Amino acid sequence: MTMRTRTLGTTGPQVSALGLGCMGMSALYGDADRAESVATIHAALEAGVTLLDTGDFYGMGHNELLIGEALRTAPAARREQALVSVKFGALRGPDGGWTGYDGRPAAVKNFAAYSLQRLGVDHIDVYRIARLDPDVPIEETVGAIAELIEQGYVRHVGLSEVGAETIRRAAAVAPIADLQIEYSLISRGIEESILPTTRELGISVTAYGVLSRGLISGHFSRDRQLAANDFRAYSPRFQGDNLQHNLNLVDALRKIAEQKGVTVAQIAIAWVLSRGEDIVPLIGARTRERLDESLGALDVTLDGADLTAIEQAVPADAAAGDRYPTAAMAHLDSER
């Protein structure tokens, strides 16, 4: 496996072709083993992964503390190569419930102060609000991040799950390095207007959900029982007939993977990698075993015939069910 590099936009840093999304190590997918999580981050850094993605609300700070521990205990050379992307702004209650988003400038700086402390770093490489705050113009939120850049606490402005109009408004205030948004074989909504806009403006995309939360990983079975603290227990794509339909798509994809001698997860990640040098897939591995499998996607080459077969097996808009429950979809500016 040879780790390639890509650049976040025209203003951002050079990063590894695959990034590590660390959310599942702290939240939303059931219990995780802390020691294995730290070992997985170390293994990712050792393999040449440089981009680590988190959110200050993942486990109410747990994920940032976890990454801080992993960086603190990593070899100095690996620690220095790490670039950390942080999402902020999601508000939660003591019961873990979601109560909204806060993009006010004072809140932006407050969130950053706590993140810097938990991560144990002197700056955040890419900083972005997790969802658009409907009560605060994006210009004010981005302006606050720009001030943090001037003060040396942040390196680059990012965006998350916003639509084309919001991207343009944000870019008029400060250079935007990157948009983080869901993108996979079965989540291709960005292709209509969002991706053309980021490409016009020289903004890269870090794609999360490239395996659709494990749905198209090749490891999710029809009879799997999900814990109450697993997001997928409430996700429309994992329910009833939707699940059966979506796993039929995975079965079709599996045939193509088997013909190439690779796994379903590897071909799904390789497909995202093939969509352009401006797209950096985030792999959500929680264990070294899954990390190794995902990194194997870097050695998968998809030719024109492969891509045609994949498109026929999993056409755009083929998935059944929304990617989030109804209440969460209402907060996605990218869906408007």
Short mmCIF file of C-alpha atoms in Angstrom, two decimals, residues 4-336:
data_model
loop_
_atom_site.label_atom_id
_atom_site.label_comp_id
_atom_site.label_asym_id
_atom_site.label_seq_id
_atom_site.Cartn_x
_atom_site.Cartn_y
_atom_site.Cartn_z
CA ARG A 4 -0.88 9.11 -1.86
CA THR A 5 -1.52 12.75 -1.00
CA ARG A 6 -4.13 15.30 -1.95
CA THR A 7 -4.51 19.00 -1.22
CA LEU A 8 -7.43 20.55 0.60
CA GLY A 9 -8.60 23.18 -1.85
CA THR A 10 -6.35 25.93 -3.19
CA THR A 11 -5.66 27.36 0.27
CA GLY A 12 -5.47 24.28 2.47
CA PRO A 13 -2.77 21.82 3.52
CA GLN A 14 -1.58 18.70 1.77
CA VAL A 15 -3.10 15.62 3.38
CA SER A 16 -3.15 11.87 2.90
CA ALA A 17 -5.50 10.54 0.21
CA LEU A 18 -7.55 8.90 2.96
CA GLY A 19 -8.44 10.52 6.27
CA LEU A 20 -9.53 8.86 9.51
CA GLY A 21 -12.96 9.80 10.83
CA CYS A 22 -12.80 9.17 14.58
CA MET A 23 -16.44 9.73 15.58
CA GLY A 24 -17.33 6.04 15.93
CA MET A 25 -14.65 5.65 18.58
CA SER A 26 -16.75 7.77 20.94
CA ALA A 27 -20.35 7.98 19.81
CA LEU A 28 -23.33 6.84 17.76
CA TYR A 29 -22.23 3.30 16.83
CA GLY A 30 -22.39 1.49 20.14
CA ASP A 31 -19.60 0.91 22.62
CA ALA A 32 -15.97 1.10 21.50
CA ASP A 33 -12.75 -0.10 23.11
CA ARG A 34 -10.57 2.86 24.12
CA ALA A 35 -7.25 1.01 23.91
CA GLU A 36 -8.11 -0.35 20.46
CA SER A 37 -9.23 3.12 19.36
CA VAL A 38 -5.88 4.65 20.37
CA ALA A 39 -4.04 1.75 18.71
CA THR A 40 -6.05 2.30 15.53
CA ILE A 41 -5.14 6.00 15.42
CA HIS A 42 -1.49 5.08 15.95
CA ALA A 43 -1.69 2.48 13.16
CA ALA A 44 -3.28 5.03 10.84
CA LEU A 45 -0.51 7.55 11.50
CA GLU A 46 2.11 4.84 10.98
CA ALA A 47 0.52 3.97 7.62
CA GLY A 48 0.82 7.57 6.48
CA VAL A 49 -2.68 8.87 7.28
CA THR A 50 -2.32 12.51 8.25
CA LEU A 51 -5.90 13.80 8.48
CA LEU A 52 -7.81 13.05 11.70
CA ASP A 53 -11.42 14.22 11.82
CA THR A 54 -13.45 14.86 14.96
CA GLY A 55 -16.17 17.03 16.48
CA ASP A 56 -16.22 18.64 19.89
CA PHE A 57 -19.66 17.12 20.50
CA TYR A 58 -18.63 13.51 19.72
CA GLY A 59 -19.17 11.90 23.08
CA MET A 60 -19.37 15.43 24.58
CA GLY A 61 -15.62 15.95 24.32
CA HIS A 62 -14.65 12.28 24.65
CA ASN A 63 -13.42 12.06 21.06
CA GLU A 64 -11.16 15.08 21.32
CA LEU A 65 -9.67 13.74 24.56
CA LEU A 66 -9.15 10.38 22.85
CA ILE A 67 -7.34 11.97 19.91
CA GLY A 68 -5.33 14.08 22.34
CA GLU A 69 -4.21 10.92 24.13
CA ALA A 70 -3.35 9.20 20.85
CA LEU A 71 -1.28 12.18 19.67
CA ARG A 72 0.46 12.55 23.03
CA THR A 73 1.51 8.88 23.04
CA ALA A 74 2.44 8.65 19.34
CA PRO A 75 6.08 8.90 18.17
CA ALA A 76 7.06 12.53 17.72
CA ALA A 77 7.45 12.23 13.95
CA ARG A 78 3.95 10.78 13.57
CA ARG A 79 2.44 13.32 15.93
CA GLU A 80 3.94 16.18 13.96
CA GLN A 81 2.49 14.92 10.66
CA ALA A 82 -1.07 14.80 12.04
CA LEU A 83 -3.59 17.40 10.89
CA VAL A 84 -6.76 17.71 12.93
CA SER A 85 -10.14 18.78 11.52
CA VAL A 86 -12.73 19.80 14.13
CA LYS A 87 -16.45 20.41 13.81
CA PHE A 88 -18.16 22.60 16.40
CA GLY A 89 -21.51 24.18 17.13
CA ALA A 90 -23.78 21.22 17.89
CA LEU A 91 -25.53 21.68 21.23
CA ARG A 92 -26.33 18.72 23.47
CA GLY A 93 -27.95 18.13 26.84
CA PRO A 94 -26.72 15.99 29.76
CA ASP A 95 -28.86 13.14 28.43
CA GLY A 96 -27.01 13.25 25.11
CA GLY A 97 -29.95 14.79 23.27
CA TRP A 98 -29.50 17.34 20.49
CA THR A 99 -30.75 20.87 21.17
CA GLY A 100 -29.63 22.89 18.15
CA TYR A 101 -26.59 24.68 16.73
CA ASP A 102 -24.72 27.81 17.77
CA GLY A 103 -22.68 29.73 15.22
CA ARG A 104 -22.40 33.06 17.06
CA PRO A 105 -18.88 34.53 16.93
CA ALA A 106 -18.50 34.47 20.72
CA ALA A 107 -19.58 30.82 20.78
CA VAL A 108 -17.15 29.94 17.98
CA LYS A 109 -14.23 31.24 20.03
CA ASN A 110 -15.50 29.56 23.18
CA PHE A 111 -15.81 26.19 21.42
CA ALA A 112 -12.29 26.58 20.02
CA ALA A 113 -10.80 27.28 23.44
CA TYR A 114 -12.18 24.04 24.85
CA SER A 115 -11.15 22.01 21.79
CA LEU A 116 -7.57 23.24 21.96
CA GLN A 117 -7.39 22.20 25.60
CA ARG A 118 -8.92 18.76 25.08
CA LEU A 119 -6.79 17.99 22.02
CA GLY A 120 -3.62 19.25 23.69
CA VAL A 121 -2.59 21.27 20.63
CA ASP A 122 -1.80 24.92 20.04
CA HIS A 123 -3.83 25.16 16.86
CA ILE A 124 -6.61 23.41 14.92
CA ASP A 125 -5.81 22.72 11.27
CA VAL A 126 -9.35 22.90 9.81
CA TYR A 127 -12.24 24.36 11.83
CA ARG A 128 -15.87 24.23 10.73
CA ILE A 129 -19.39 24.52 12.10
CA ALA A 130 -21.08 21.11 11.98
CA ARG A 131 -24.37 22.41 10.64
CA LEU A 132 -25.55 25.83 9.57
CA ASP A 133 -27.02 27.84 12.44
CA PRO A 134 -30.29 29.17 10.94
CA ASP A 135 -30.23 32.15 13.32
CA VAL A 136 -26.70 33.33 12.51
CA PRO A 137 -25.53 34.37 9.03
CA ILE A 138 -22.73 32.12 7.80
CA GLU A 139 -20.70 35.28 7.17
CA GLU A 140 -20.54 35.95 10.93
CA THR A 141 -19.53 32.38 11.78
CA VAL A 142 -16.82 32.25 9.11
CA GLY A 143 -15.65 35.71 10.10
CA ALA A 144 -15.07 34.48 13.65
CA ILE A 145 -13.00 31.54 12.36
CA ALA A 146 -11.01 33.99 10.24
CA GLU A 147 -10.24 35.96 13.39
CA LEU A 148 -9.01 32.77 15.06
CA ILE A 149 -6.73 32.25 12.05
CA GLU A 150 -5.32 35.76 12.48
CA GLN A 151 -4.65 34.95 16.14
CA GLY A 152 -2.88 31.69 15.28
CA TYR A 153 -5.40 29.29 16.85
CA VAL A 154 -6.76 27.92 13.55
CA ARG A 155 -5.07 27.33 10.20
CA HIS A 156 -7.94 26.92 7.70
CA VAL A 157 -11.68 27.49 7.39
CA GLY A 158 -13.88 24.52 6.59
CA LEU A 159 -17.59 24.02 6.03
CA SER A 160 -19.88 21.07 6.73
CA GLU A 161 -23.17 19.92 5.17
CA VAL A 162 -24.06 23.23 3.52
CA GLY A 163 -25.54 23.95 0.13
CA ALA A 164 -24.15 25.81 -2.88
CA GLU A 165 -25.53 29.23 -1.93
CA THR A 166 -24.08 29.04 1.58
CA ILE A 167 -20.72 27.92 0.18
CA ARG A 168 -20.60 30.99 -2.06
CA ARG A 169 -21.53 33.34 0.79
CA ALA A 170 -18.89 31.83 3.07
CA ALA A 171 -16.20 32.00 0.37
CA ALA A 172 -16.88 35.71 -0.06
CA VAL A 173 -15.76 36.27 3.54
CA ALA A 174 -12.63 34.13 3.76
CA PRO A 175 -10.83 31.42 1.76
CA ILE A 176 -12.53 28.06 2.32
CA ALA A 177 -10.22 25.06 2.25
CA ASP A 178 -12.70 22.26 2.41
CA LEU A 179 -16.32 21.15 2.60
CA GLN A 180 -17.10 18.07 4.63
CA ILE A 181 -20.21 16.28 3.44
CA GLU A 182 -21.60 12.78 3.02
CA TYR A 183 -20.68 11.19 -0.28
CA SER A 184 -20.76 7.54 -1.27
CA LEU A 185 -22.13 5.20 -3.91
CA ILE A 186 -25.56 5.50 -2.31
CA SER A 187 -25.35 9.16 -1.22
CA ARG A 188 -24.64 11.17 -4.35
CA GLY A 189 -26.72 14.29 -3.82
CA ILE A 190 -23.70 16.60 -3.97
CA GLU A 191 -23.15 15.85 -7.65
CA GLU A 192 -25.96 18.12 -8.87
CA SER A 193 -24.95 21.55 -7.57
CA ILE A 194 -22.66 21.31 -4.54
CA LEU A 195 -19.69 19.56 -6.17
CA PRO A 196 -19.72 21.85 -9.23
CA THR A 197 -19.70 24.83 -6.86
CA THR A 198 -16.77 23.60 -4.77
CA ARG A 199 -14.81 22.87 -7.94
CA GLU A 200 -15.55 26.29 -9.38
CA LEU A 201 -14.30 27.92 -6.16
CA GLY A 202 -11.30 25.66 -5.61
CA ILE A 203 -12.68 24.03 -2.46
CA SER A 204 -11.97 20.36 -1.78
CA VAL A 205 -14.37 17.82 -0.29
CA THR A 206 -13.72 15.50 2.62
CA ALA A 207 -16.29 12.78 2.13
CA TYR A 208 -17.70 11.11 5.21
CA GLY A 209 -20.03 8.12 5.20
CA VAL A 210 -18.15 6.52 2.28
CA LEU A 211 -19.41 3.13 3.51
CA SER A 212 -22.76 4.62 4.50
CA ARG A 213 -22.20 3.83 8.18
CA GLY A 214 -21.28 0.26 7.41
CA LEU A 215 -24.29 -0.39 5.21
CA ILE A 216 -22.19 -0.91 2.09
CA SER A 217 -19.13 -2.26 3.88
CA GLY A 218 -19.97 -5.86 3.07
CA HIS A 219 -20.05 -6.66 6.79
CA PHE A 220 -23.62 -5.69 7.67
CA SER A 221 -26.01 -8.65 7.81
CA ARG A 222 -29.76 -8.65 7.40
CA ASP A 223 -30.37 -10.10 10.87
CA ARG A 224 -27.94 -7.90 12.80
CA GLN A 225 -29.31 -6.54 16.06
CA LEU A 226 -28.34 -2.95 16.84
CA ALA A 227 -27.86 -1.53 20.33
CA ALA A 228 -30.07 1.31 21.53
CA ASN A 229 -27.07 3.68 21.48
CA ASP A 230 -26.34 2.88 17.84
CA PHE A 231 -27.45 5.60 15.41
CA ARG A 232 -28.31 2.98 12.82
CA ALA A 233 -31.12 1.64 14.97
CA TYR A 234 -33.01 4.82 14.00
CA SER A 235 -31.56 5.51 10.56
CA PRO A 236 -34.14 5.13 7.76
CA ARG A 237 -31.74 3.20 5.52
CA PHE A 238 -31.37 0.47 8.13
CA GLN A 239 -35.09 -0.10 8.67
CA GLY A 240 -37.31 -2.89 7.39
CA ASP A 241 -37.82 -3.01 3.63
CA ASN A 242 -35.30 -0.21 3.17
CA LEU A 243 -32.57 -2.37 4.67
CA GLN A 244 -33.49 -5.35 2.51
CA HIS A 245 -33.44 -3.20 -0.64
CA ASN A 246 -30.11 -1.59 0.25
CA LEU A 247 -28.42 -4.88 1.08
CA ASN A 248 -29.56 -6.19 -2.31
CA LEU A 249 -27.47 -3.36 -3.79
CA VAL A 250 -24.54 -4.53 -1.68
CA ASP A 251 -24.97 -8.07 -3.01
CA ALA A 252 -24.70 -6.73 -6.55
CA LEU A 253 -21.60 -4.76 -5.62
CA ARG A 254 -20.10 -7.83 -3.96
CA LYS A 255 -20.10 -9.70 -7.27
CA ILE A 256 -17.98 -6.99 -8.85
CA ALA A 257 -15.62 -6.93 -5.87
CA GLU A 258 -15.17 -10.69 -5.98
CA GLN A 259 -14.32 -10.55 -9.68
CA LYS A 260 -11.54 -8.09 -8.87
CA GLY A 261 -10.34 -10.03 -5.83
CA VAL A 262 -11.10 -7.22 -3.39
CA THR A 263 -13.64 -6.62 -0.63
CA VAL A 264 -16.90 -4.70 -0.92
CA ALA A 265 -15.56 -1.99 1.39
CA GLN A 266 -12.43 -1.58 -0.71
CA ILE A 267 -14.32 -1.19 -3.97
CA ALA A 268 -16.76 1.29 -2.37
CA ILE A 269 -13.89 3.42 -1.04
CA ALA A 270 -11.99 3.12 -4.31
CA TRP A 271 -15.06 4.43 -6.14
CA VAL A 272 -15.03 7.59 -4.01
CA LEU A 273 -11.29 7.97 -4.57
CA SER A 274 -11.94 7.76 -8.31
CA ARG A 275 -14.31 10.73 -8.30
CA GLY A 276 -11.52 13.29 -8.33
CA GLU A 277 -8.27 14.47 -6.76
CA ASP A 278 -10.25 17.11 -4.87
CA ILE A 279 -12.10 14.47 -2.82
CA VAL A 280 -10.59 12.92 0.31
CA PRO A 281 -12.59 9.98 1.71
CA LEU A 282 -12.80 9.69 5.49
CA ILE A 283 -12.68 6.08 6.65
CA GLY A 284 -14.54 5.45 9.89
CA ALA A 285 -12.51 2.45 11.10
CA ARG A 286 -12.74 1.75 14.82
CA THR A 287 -10.30 -1.17 14.82
CA ARG A 288 -6.94 -1.94 13.24
CA GLU A 289 -8.53 -4.78 11.30
CA ARG A 290 -11.06 -2.50 9.62
CA LEU A 291 -8.39 0.15 9.11
CA ASP A 292 -6.17 -2.31 7.25
CA GLU A 293 -9.06 -3.33 5.01
CA SER A 294 -9.94 0.27 4.22
CA LEU A 295 -6.34 1.22 3.44
CA GLY A 296 -6.31 -1.61 0.92
CA ALA A 297 -8.60 0.53 -1.24
CA LEU A 298 -5.52 2.56 -2.21
CA ASP A 299 -4.28 -0.43 -4.21
CA VAL A 300 -7.57 -0.88 -6.11
CA THR A 301 -7.59 0.48 -9.64
CA LEU A 302 -10.95 0.95 -11.31
CA ASP A 303 -10.96 1.15 -15.09
CA GLY A 304 -13.80 2.33 -17.29
CA ALA A 305 -15.41 -1.10 -17.43
CA ASP A 306 -15.28 -1.39 -13.64
CA LEU A 307 -16.91 2.00 -13.16
CA THR A 308 -19.66 1.15 -15.64
CA ALA A 309 -20.36 -2.13 -13.85
CA ILE A 310 -20.48 -0.36 -10.49
CA GLU A 311 -22.88 2.28 -11.83
CA GLN A 312 -25.14 -0.47 -13.16
CA ALA A 313 -25.06 -2.38 -9.88
CA VAL A 314 -25.66 0.70 -7.73
CA PRO A 315 -27.22 3.49 -9.81
CA ALA A 316 -27.41 7.02 -8.46
CA ASP A 317 -30.48 7.47 -6.22
CA ALA A 318 -30.82 3.69 -5.88
CA ALA A 319 -30.80 3.71 -2.07
CA ALA A 320 -34.03 3.37 -0.13
CA GLY A 321 -34.56 5.77 2.77
CA ASP A 322 -33.10 9.14 3.76
CA ARG A 323 -29.59 9.26 5.14
CA TYR A 324 -30.80 10.76 8.45
CA PRO A 325 -34.05 10.59 10.43
CA THR A 326 -36.57 13.30 9.52
CA ALA A 327 -35.70 15.63 12.41
CA ALA A 328 -32.00 15.58 11.55
CA MET A 329 -32.67 16.09 7.83
CA ALA A 330 -34.36 19.37 8.69
CA HIS A 331 -30.98 20.75 9.86
CA LEU A 332 -29.14 19.96 6.64
CA ASP A 333 -28.63 23.08 4.56
CA SER A 334 -27.13 20.77 1.93
CA GLU A 335 -30.55 19.21 1.37
CA ARG A 336 -32.36 22.48 0.69
#
